[in-house]
């Protein structure tokens, strides 16, 4: 339960936050050997087909992913994973994005080899010697040997998952007996405990469209219960789920959640709404670019209003592959 910081309510006539000033930098790459499509001012993946993944992969998005990684580090108490790993030798990150999690894992486990795979070659070249990246579609048969990884991780991959059964079967096959898998996803839903989020709140309207479009393409949003069932159904044991709240805006009480909220607000100015919504709402819901922009702007505007106390929930779910 997130408690509202009482000092934030002191001046209800101020309806917006000042910029919080967080920033990040990222080394970004693009490679001419891969094909892209440009749409509504953004660059999208197309090498494996334009319907595989509907978020952009351009530099702006890469900056957002790196900022998001810092938010994840904060809400998960700086822990890169939840599974109880013991001296892992081989670690796999599916849908690695800019590879920032894989690089951090390689630093944390210098004796391990860490591999990150993604549809797009957007990872940096200068990485620890025990870290490498491969272009691969997780929805196809994986080239990795069976029983070859101590830990397989996927974070915020769900919008690119057209078959969870396939993902689970590959994860299960490639995990060593006794090894772990872990999924981390945001529940695509706005939460509010004090009634300050009305039905026409810009973020709620946006998220409702997001759910509708993801359902339409057969990738309905997931939550902790769904992922727990997935892992149990795939035969993993000791499946555990943990959740963490991410307020949008520094309205919550406590220094850490305030920082998370400020960073989430910054992420919204770093185009998170357009990243998730532009292709989905235009391609799937048939909206034009102006309409999508209006919806994104309204979400951003209401997210910046300190009188609205909205938060999102993240889940981490992990399980162990049986020894026998
Ligand atoms: C929202 S980003 C998350 C990146 C990273 N996991 C993180 O948390 O920072 C999702 C990533 O998954 C990749 N992706 C989506 N569908 C995929 C697929 N079928 N196979 C491999 N990668 C995929 C995208 O290219 C993108 O880089």
Short mmCIF file of C-alpha atoms and ligand atoms in Angstrom, two decimals:
data_model
loop_
_atom_site.label_atom_id
_atom_site.label_comp_id
_atom_site.label_asym_id
_atom_site.label_seq_id
_atom_site.Cartn_x
_atom_site.Cartn_y
_atom_site.Cartn_z
CA UNK A 1 0.00 0.00 0.00
CA UNK A 2 1.47 3.37 -1.01
CA UNK A 3 0.79 6.25 1.38
CA UNK A 4 0.44 9.78 -0.02
CA UNK A 5 3.04 12.23 1.25
CA UNK A 6 0.98 14.85 3.16
CA UNK A 7 3.30 17.69 2.09
CA UNK A 8 2.32 17.09 -1.52
CA UNK A 9 -1.25 18.04 -0.66
CA UNK A 10 -0.24 21.35 0.88
CA UNK A 11 -0.78 23.41 -2.29
CA UNK A 12 -3.58 21.71 -4.21
CA UNK A 13 -3.84 24.67 -6.57
CA UNK A 14 -0.47 23.74 -8.12
CA UNK A 15 -1.51 21.18 -10.66
CA UNK A 16 1.82 20.14 -12.03
CA UNK A 17 5.24 19.03 -10.94
CA UNK A 18 8.36 20.77 -11.97
CA UNK A 19 10.76 18.72 -14.02
CA UNK A 20 12.66 16.38 -11.77
CA UNK A 21 15.93 16.61 -13.60
CA UNK A 22 16.88 12.93 -13.79
CA UNK A 23 18.65 11.91 -16.89
CA UNK A 24 20.55 9.06 -18.39
CA UNK A 25 22.90 8.56 -21.26
CA UNK A 26 23.21 5.60 -23.45
CA UNK A 27 25.59 4.39 -26.10
CA UNK A 28 23.31 3.49 -28.95
CA UNK A 29 24.02 1.56 -32.11
CA UNK A 30 22.21 0.86 -35.27
CA UNK A 31 23.41 -1.52 -37.91
CA UNK A 32 22.78 -1.14 -41.61
CA UNK A 33 22.76 -4.89 -42.09
CA UNK A 34 19.35 -4.99 -40.48
CA UNK A 35 16.19 -3.57 -41.93
CA UNK A 36 13.92 -1.06 -40.21
CA UNK A 37 10.65 0.66 -40.95
CA UNK A 38 10.08 4.33 -40.15
CA UNK A 39 6.60 5.28 -39.04
CA UNK A 40 5.21 8.41 -37.40
CA UNK A 41 8.72 9.67 -36.81
CA UNK A 42 10.00 6.51 -35.07
CA UNK A 43 12.16 3.54 -36.15
CA UNK A 44 10.72 0.04 -35.77
CA UNK A 45 12.04 -3.49 -36.09
CA UNK A 46 11.25 -5.30 -39.34
CA UNK A 47 13.94 -7.94 -39.90
CA UNK A 48 11.76 -10.80 -38.58
CA UNK A 49 8.53 -9.08 -39.72
CA UNK A 50 6.82 -5.85 -38.64
CA UNK A 51 4.24 -7.56 -36.41
CA UNK A 52 6.78 -9.22 -34.09
CA UNK A 53 7.26 -6.24 -31.83
CA UNK A 54 5.31 -3.00 -31.94
CA UNK A 55 7.52 -0.68 -29.91
CA UNK A 56 10.19 1.46 -31.58
CA UNK A 57 13.85 0.51 -31.28
CA UNK A 58 15.42 3.89 -32.04
CA UNK A 59 17.84 5.86 -29.86
CA UNK A 60 15.01 7.62 -28.03
CA UNK A 61 13.56 4.26 -27.04
CA UNK A 62 16.98 2.93 -26.05
CA UNK A 63 17.42 5.90 -23.69
CA UNK A 64 14.01 5.14 -22.23
CA UNK A 65 14.93 1.47 -21.70
CA UNK A 66 18.10 2.44 -19.85
CA UNK A 67 16.17 4.86 -17.65
CA UNK A 68 13.61 2.14 -17.04
CA UNK A 69 16.40 -0.20 -15.92
CA UNK A 70 17.36 2.33 -13.24
CA UNK A 71 13.74 2.46 -12.08
CA UNK A 72 13.75 -1.34 -11.89
CA UNK A 73 16.95 -1.31 -9.84
CA UNK A 74 15.33 1.07 -7.39
CA UNK A 75 12.00 -0.68 -6.98
CA UNK A 76 13.69 -4.08 -6.65
CA UNK A 77 16.13 -2.84 -3.98
CA UNK A 78 19.07 -2.89 -6.41
CA UNK A 79 18.70 -6.67 -6.86
CA UNK A 80 19.00 -7.76 -10.49
CA UNK A 81 16.99 -10.92 -9.86
CA UNK A 82 14.83 -12.58 -7.27
CA UNK A 83 15.71 -16.24 -7.89
CA UNK A 84 18.17 -17.65 -5.31
CA UNK A 85 21.14 -18.19 -7.63
CA UNK A 86 24.26 -19.93 -6.41
CA UNK A 87 27.41 -19.35 -8.46
CA UNK A 88 25.69 -19.48 -11.87
CA UNK A 89 27.91 -20.36 -14.86
CA UNK A 90 25.60 -19.59 -17.76
CA UNK A 91 22.90 -16.92 -17.81
CA UNK A 92 20.51 -16.04 -20.65
CA UNK A 93 18.49 -12.83 -21.04
CA UNK A 94 15.68 -13.04 -23.60
CA UNK A 95 14.58 -9.78 -25.25
CA UNK A 96 17.60 -8.06 -23.78
CA UNK A 97 16.89 -4.63 -25.36
CA UNK A 98 19.95 -2.42 -24.84
CA UNK A 99 21.49 -5.30 -22.88
CA UNK A 100 21.84 -3.19 -19.75
CA UNK A 101 20.58 -5.94 -17.41
CA UNK A 102 22.89 -8.51 -19.06
CA UNK A 103 25.90 -6.19 -18.66
CA UNK A 104 25.11 -5.62 -14.99
CA UNK A 105 24.71 -9.39 -14.46
CA UNK A 106 28.06 -10.01 -16.15
CA UNK A 107 29.65 -7.54 -13.72
CA UNK A 108 27.90 -9.10 -10.75
CA UNK A 109 28.83 -12.67 -11.75
CA UNK A 110 32.30 -12.38 -13.35
CA UNK A 111 32.68 -16.17 -13.43
CA UNK A 112 29.49 -16.58 -15.46
CA UNK A 113 28.95 -16.26 -19.19
CA UNK A 114 25.96 -14.00 -19.87
CA UNK A 115 24.18 -14.06 -23.23
CA UNK A 116 21.48 -11.60 -24.25
CA UNK A 117 19.25 -12.21 -27.28
CA UNK A 118 16.97 -9.79 -29.08
CA UNK A 119 15.20 -9.27 -32.40
CA UNK A 120 17.30 -6.14 -32.93
CA UNK A 121 21.07 -5.47 -32.68
CA UNK A 122 20.74 -2.43 -30.43
CA UNK A 123 23.29 -3.52 -27.80
CA UNK A 124 26.64 -1.81 -27.26
CA UNK A 125 29.97 -3.31 -28.37
CA UNK A 126 31.92 -2.30 -25.30
CA UNK A 127 30.70 -4.82 -22.75
CA UNK A 128 32.36 -7.05 -20.14
CA UNK A 129 34.32 -9.96 -21.64
CA UNK A 130 31.86 -12.45 -20.14
CA UNK A 131 28.87 -10.84 -21.87
CA UNK A 132 27.73 -11.32 -25.44
CA UNK A 133 24.67 -10.60 -27.57
CA UNK A 134 22.91 -12.48 -30.35
CA UNK A 135 20.09 -11.53 -32.69
CA UNK A 136 17.35 -14.11 -32.34
CA UNK A 137 13.58 -14.42 -32.33
CA UNK A 138 12.43 -15.98 -29.06
CA UNK A 139 9.25 -17.13 -30.80
CA UNK A 140 11.26 -19.52 -32.96
CA UNK A 141 13.14 -22.66 -31.90
CA UNK A 142 16.15 -21.56 -29.81
CA UNK A 143 19.57 -22.63 -31.06
CA UNK A 144 20.85 -23.22 -27.51
CA UNK A 145 21.50 -26.71 -26.23
CA UNK A 146 19.09 -28.33 -23.83
CA UNK A 147 19.93 -28.09 -20.11
CA UNK A 148 22.58 -25.44 -20.75
CA UNK A 149 21.69 -22.41 -18.56
CA UNK A 150 21.67 -21.94 -14.79
CA UNK A 151 19.35 -18.95 -15.14
CA UNK A 152 17.05 -17.69 -17.90
CA UNK A 153 15.53 -14.25 -17.49
CA UNK A 154 13.02 -12.17 -19.45
CA UNK A 155 11.93 -8.67 -18.46
CA UNK A 156 9.20 -6.60 -20.10
CA UNK A 157 9.05 -8.96 -23.04
CA UNK A 158 5.31 -9.67 -22.92
CA UNK A 159 4.28 -7.35 -25.76
CA UNK A 160 6.56 -9.43 -28.03
CA UNK A 161 5.26 -12.81 -26.87
CA UNK A 162 2.77 -14.32 -29.30
CA UNK A 163 2.95 -17.73 -27.61
CA UNK A 164 3.70 -18.12 -23.90
CA UNK A 165 3.58 -21.90 -24.34
CA UNK A 166 6.44 -21.66 -26.82
CA UNK A 167 8.45 -19.35 -24.57
CA UNK A 168 7.93 -21.63 -21.58
CA UNK A 169 8.84 -24.79 -23.48
CA UNK A 170 12.09 -23.24 -24.73
CA UNK A 171 12.94 -21.83 -21.30
CA UNK A 172 12.27 -25.20 -19.69
CA UNK A 173 14.29 -27.10 -22.29
CA UNK A 174 17.32 -24.82 -22.05
CA UNK A 175 17.43 -24.50 -18.25
CA UNK A 176 19.69 -26.93 -16.42
CA UNK A 177 17.94 -29.24 -13.94
CA UNK A 178 18.01 -27.30 -10.65
CA UNK A 179 18.40 -24.00 -12.56
CA UNK A 180 15.97 -21.08 -12.44
CA UNK A 181 13.82 -19.01 -14.78
CA UNK A 182 12.44 -15.59 -13.94
CA UNK A 183 9.89 -13.31 -15.62
CA UNK A 184 9.43 -9.65 -14.75
CA UNK A 185 6.47 -7.72 -16.15
CA UNK A 186 4.37 -4.69 -15.38
CA UNK A 187 0.68 -5.29 -14.98
CA UNK A 188 -0.88 -3.04 -17.63
CA UNK A 189 -3.36 -1.41 -15.27
CA UNK A 190 -3.53 1.86 -13.31
CA UNK A 191 -4.00 1.58 -9.55
CA UNK A 192 -5.16 4.22 -7.09
CA UNK A 193 -6.10 3.83 -3.43
CA UNK A 194 -7.69 7.17 -2.62
CA UNK A 195 -10.21 7.63 -5.42
CA UNK A 196 -8.21 10.47 -7.01
CA UNK A 197 -8.13 8.60 -10.36
CA UNK A 198 -11.46 9.23 -12.08
CA UNK A 199 -12.65 7.13 -15.06
CA UNK A 200 -11.54 9.88 -17.48
CA UNK A 201 -8.02 10.13 -16.01
CA UNK A 202 -5.66 10.37 -18.97
CA UNK A 203 -3.46 7.45 -17.87
CA UNK A 204 -6.45 5.20 -17.29
CA UNK A 205 -7.91 6.04 -20.70
CA UNK A 206 -4.52 5.34 -22.30
CA UNK A 207 -4.07 2.04 -20.47
CA UNK A 208 -7.58 0.90 -21.40
CA UNK A 209 -6.72 1.43 -25.09
CA UNK A 210 -3.44 -0.39 -24.55
CA UNK A 211 -5.19 -3.41 -23.06
CA UNK A 212 -7.74 -3.41 -25.88
CA UNK A 213 -5.10 -3.31 -28.61
CA UNK A 214 -2.92 -5.98 -26.98
CA UNK A 215 -5.95 -8.23 -26.59
CA UNK A 216 -6.80 -7.68 -30.25
CA UNK A 217 -3.41 -8.95 -31.38
CA UNK A 218 -3.63 -11.95 -29.06
CA UNK A 219 -1.10 -10.69 -26.48
CA UNK A 220 -3.31 -9.85 -23.50
CA UNK A 221 -1.58 -8.11 -20.59
CA UNK A 222 -0.17 -10.39 -17.90
CA UNK A 223 -0.01 -10.23 -14.10
CA UNK A 224 1.59 -12.14 -11.24
CA UNK A 225 -1.09 -14.81 -11.10
CA UNK A 226 -0.89 -15.45 -14.85
CA UNK A 227 2.90 -15.82 -14.76
CA UNK A 228 2.75 -18.05 -11.68
CA UNK A 229 0.34 -20.38 -13.47
CA UNK A 230 2.56 -20.33 -16.55
CA UNK A 231 5.62 -21.47 -14.65
CA UNK A 232 3.72 -24.06 -12.64
CA UNK A 233 2.01 -25.31 -15.80
CA UNK A 234 5.40 -25.67 -17.48
CA UNK A 235 6.58 -27.88 -14.62
CA UNK A 236 8.79 -25.48 -12.66
CA UNK A 237 8.76 -25.99 -8.91
CA UNK A 238 8.92 -23.66 -5.89
CA UNK A 239 7.34 -20.92 -7.99
CA UNK A 240 7.32 -17.59 -6.15
CA UNK A 241 5.90 -14.19 -7.12
CA UNK A 242 6.87 -10.84 -5.64
CA UNK A 243 5.40 -7.47 -6.48
CA UNK A 244 6.54 -3.85 -6.28
CA UNK A 245 4.66 -0.58 -6.71
CA UNK A 246 5.79 2.18 -9.02
CA UNK A 247 4.02 5.50 -8.34
CA UNK A 248 3.80 7.90 -11.25
CA UNK A 249 5.01 11.24 -9.88
CA UNK A 250 6.74 11.95 -6.56
CA UNK A 251 3.48 11.98 -4.58
CA UNK A 252 4.09 9.00 -2.29
CA UNK A 253 5.56 9.21 1.18
CA UNK A 254 9.17 8.05 1.57
CA UNK A 255 12.40 9.10 -0.12
CA UNK A 256 12.79 5.99 -2.27
CA UNK A 257 9.25 5.82 -3.68
CA UNK A 258 9.40 9.55 -4.27
CA UNK A 259 12.52 9.04 -6.38
CA UNK A 260 10.89 6.14 -8.24
CA UNK A 261 7.84 8.33 -8.90
CA UNK A 262 9.98 11.20 -10.20
CA UNK A 263 11.85 8.84 -12.50
CA UNK A 264 8.59 7.33 -13.75
CA UNK A 265 7.42 10.85 -14.53
CA UNK A 266 10.62 11.50 -16.43
CA UNK A 267 10.05 8.26 -18.35
CA UNK A 268 6.67 9.61 -19.40
CA UNK A 269 8.33 12.72 -20.81
CA UNK A 270 10.82 10.35 -22.47
CA UNK A 271 7.91 9.12 -24.59
CA UNK A 272 6.84 5.91 -22.87
CA UNK A 273 3.26 6.56 -23.95
CA UNK A 274 4.17 7.00 -27.60
CA UNK A 275 6.53 4.00 -27.44
CA UNK A 276 3.81 1.61 -26.36
CA UNK A 277 0.83 3.30 -27.99
CA UNK A 278 1.75 4.76 -31.38
CA UNK A 279 2.05 1.60 -33.47
CA UNK A 280 -0.55 -0.36 -31.50
CA UNK A 281 -3.23 2.33 -31.64
CA UNK A 282 -2.63 3.28 -35.28
CA UNK A 283 -2.06 -0.20 -36.69
CA UNK A 284 -4.46 -2.17 -34.48
CA UNK A 285 -7.16 0.32 -33.40
CA UNK A 286 -7.09 2.31 -36.65
CA UNK A 287 -6.50 5.71 -34.99
CA UNK A 288 -4.58 8.45 -36.77
CA UNK A 289 -1.33 9.85 -35.39
CA UNK A 290 -3.00 13.05 -34.10
CA UNK A 291 -5.56 11.10 -32.09
CA UNK A 292 -2.87 8.90 -30.53
CA UNK A 293 -0.82 11.98 -29.70
CA UNK A 294 -3.85 13.50 -27.94
CA UNK A 295 -4.29 10.35 -25.84
CA UNK A 296 -0.57 10.27 -24.96
CA UNK A 297 -0.53 13.98 -24.08
CA UNK A 298 -3.56 13.57 -21.81
CA UNK A 299 -1.90 10.63 -20.05
CA UNK A 300 1.28 12.65 -19.57
CA UNK A 301 -0.64 15.74 -18.38
CA UNK A 302 -2.64 13.82 -15.77
CA UNK A 303 0.46 11.89 -14.70
CA UNK A 304 2.07 15.23 -13.86
CA UNK A 305 -0.83 16.38 -11.73
CA UNK A 306 0.14 15.86 -8.10
CA UNK A 307 -3.48 15.64 -7.02
CA UNK A 308 -3.83 12.28 -8.79
CA UNK A 309 -2.18 9.37 -6.94
CA UNK A 310 -1.79 6.69 -9.55
CA UNK A 311 0.66 3.80 -9.49
CA UNK A 312 1.57 0.70 -11.50
CA UNK A 313 2.48 -2.74 -10.20
CA UNK A 314 5.43 -4.86 -11.30
CA UNK A 315 5.75 -8.60 -10.75
CA UNK A 316 8.74 -10.86 -10.64
CA UNK A 317 7.94 -14.56 -10.83
CA UNK A 318 10.58 -17.27 -10.66
CA UNK A 319 10.73 -21.04 -10.44
CA UNK A 320 13.21 -23.93 -10.45
CA UNK A 321 13.49 -26.70 -13.00
CA UNK A 322 13.15 -30.03 -11.22
CA UNK A 323 16.34 -32.06 -10.82
CA UNK A 324 14.70 -35.32 -11.80
C1 LIG B 1 10.42 -3.39 -23.61
S1 LIG B 1 11.93 -4.00 -24.24
C2 LIG B 1 12.69 -4.63 -22.74
C3 LIG B 1 14.18 -4.78 -22.89
C4 LIG B 1 14.89 -5.39 -21.68
N1 LIG B 1 14.42 -6.72 -21.37
C5 LIG B 1 14.76 -4.50 -20.47
O1 LIG B 1 14.00 -4.84 -19.56
O2 LIG B 1 15.44 -3.44 -20.44
C6 LIG B 1 11.49 -5.51 -25.04
C7 LIG B 1 12.61 -6.06 -25.89
O3 LIG B 1 12.19 -7.37 -26.31
C8 LIG B 1 12.59 -7.56 -27.65
N2 LIG B 1 11.70 -8.57 -28.25
C9 LIG B 1 10.39 -8.46 -28.48
N3 LIG B 1 9.90 -9.58 -29.04
C10 LIG B 1 10.97 -10.42 -29.15
C11 LIG B 1 11.13 -11.73 -29.67
N4 LIG B 1 10.10 -12.39 -30.21
N5 LIG B 1 12.36 -12.29 -29.62
C12 LIG B 1 13.42 -11.62 -29.09
N6 LIG B 1 13.32 -10.37 -28.60
C13 LIG B 1 12.11 -9.78 -28.63
C14 LIG B 1 12.44 -6.19 -28.29
O4 LIG B 1 13.22 -6.07 -29.46
C15 LIG B 1 12.89 -5.28 -27.16
O5 LIG B 1 14.26 -5.00 -27.24
#
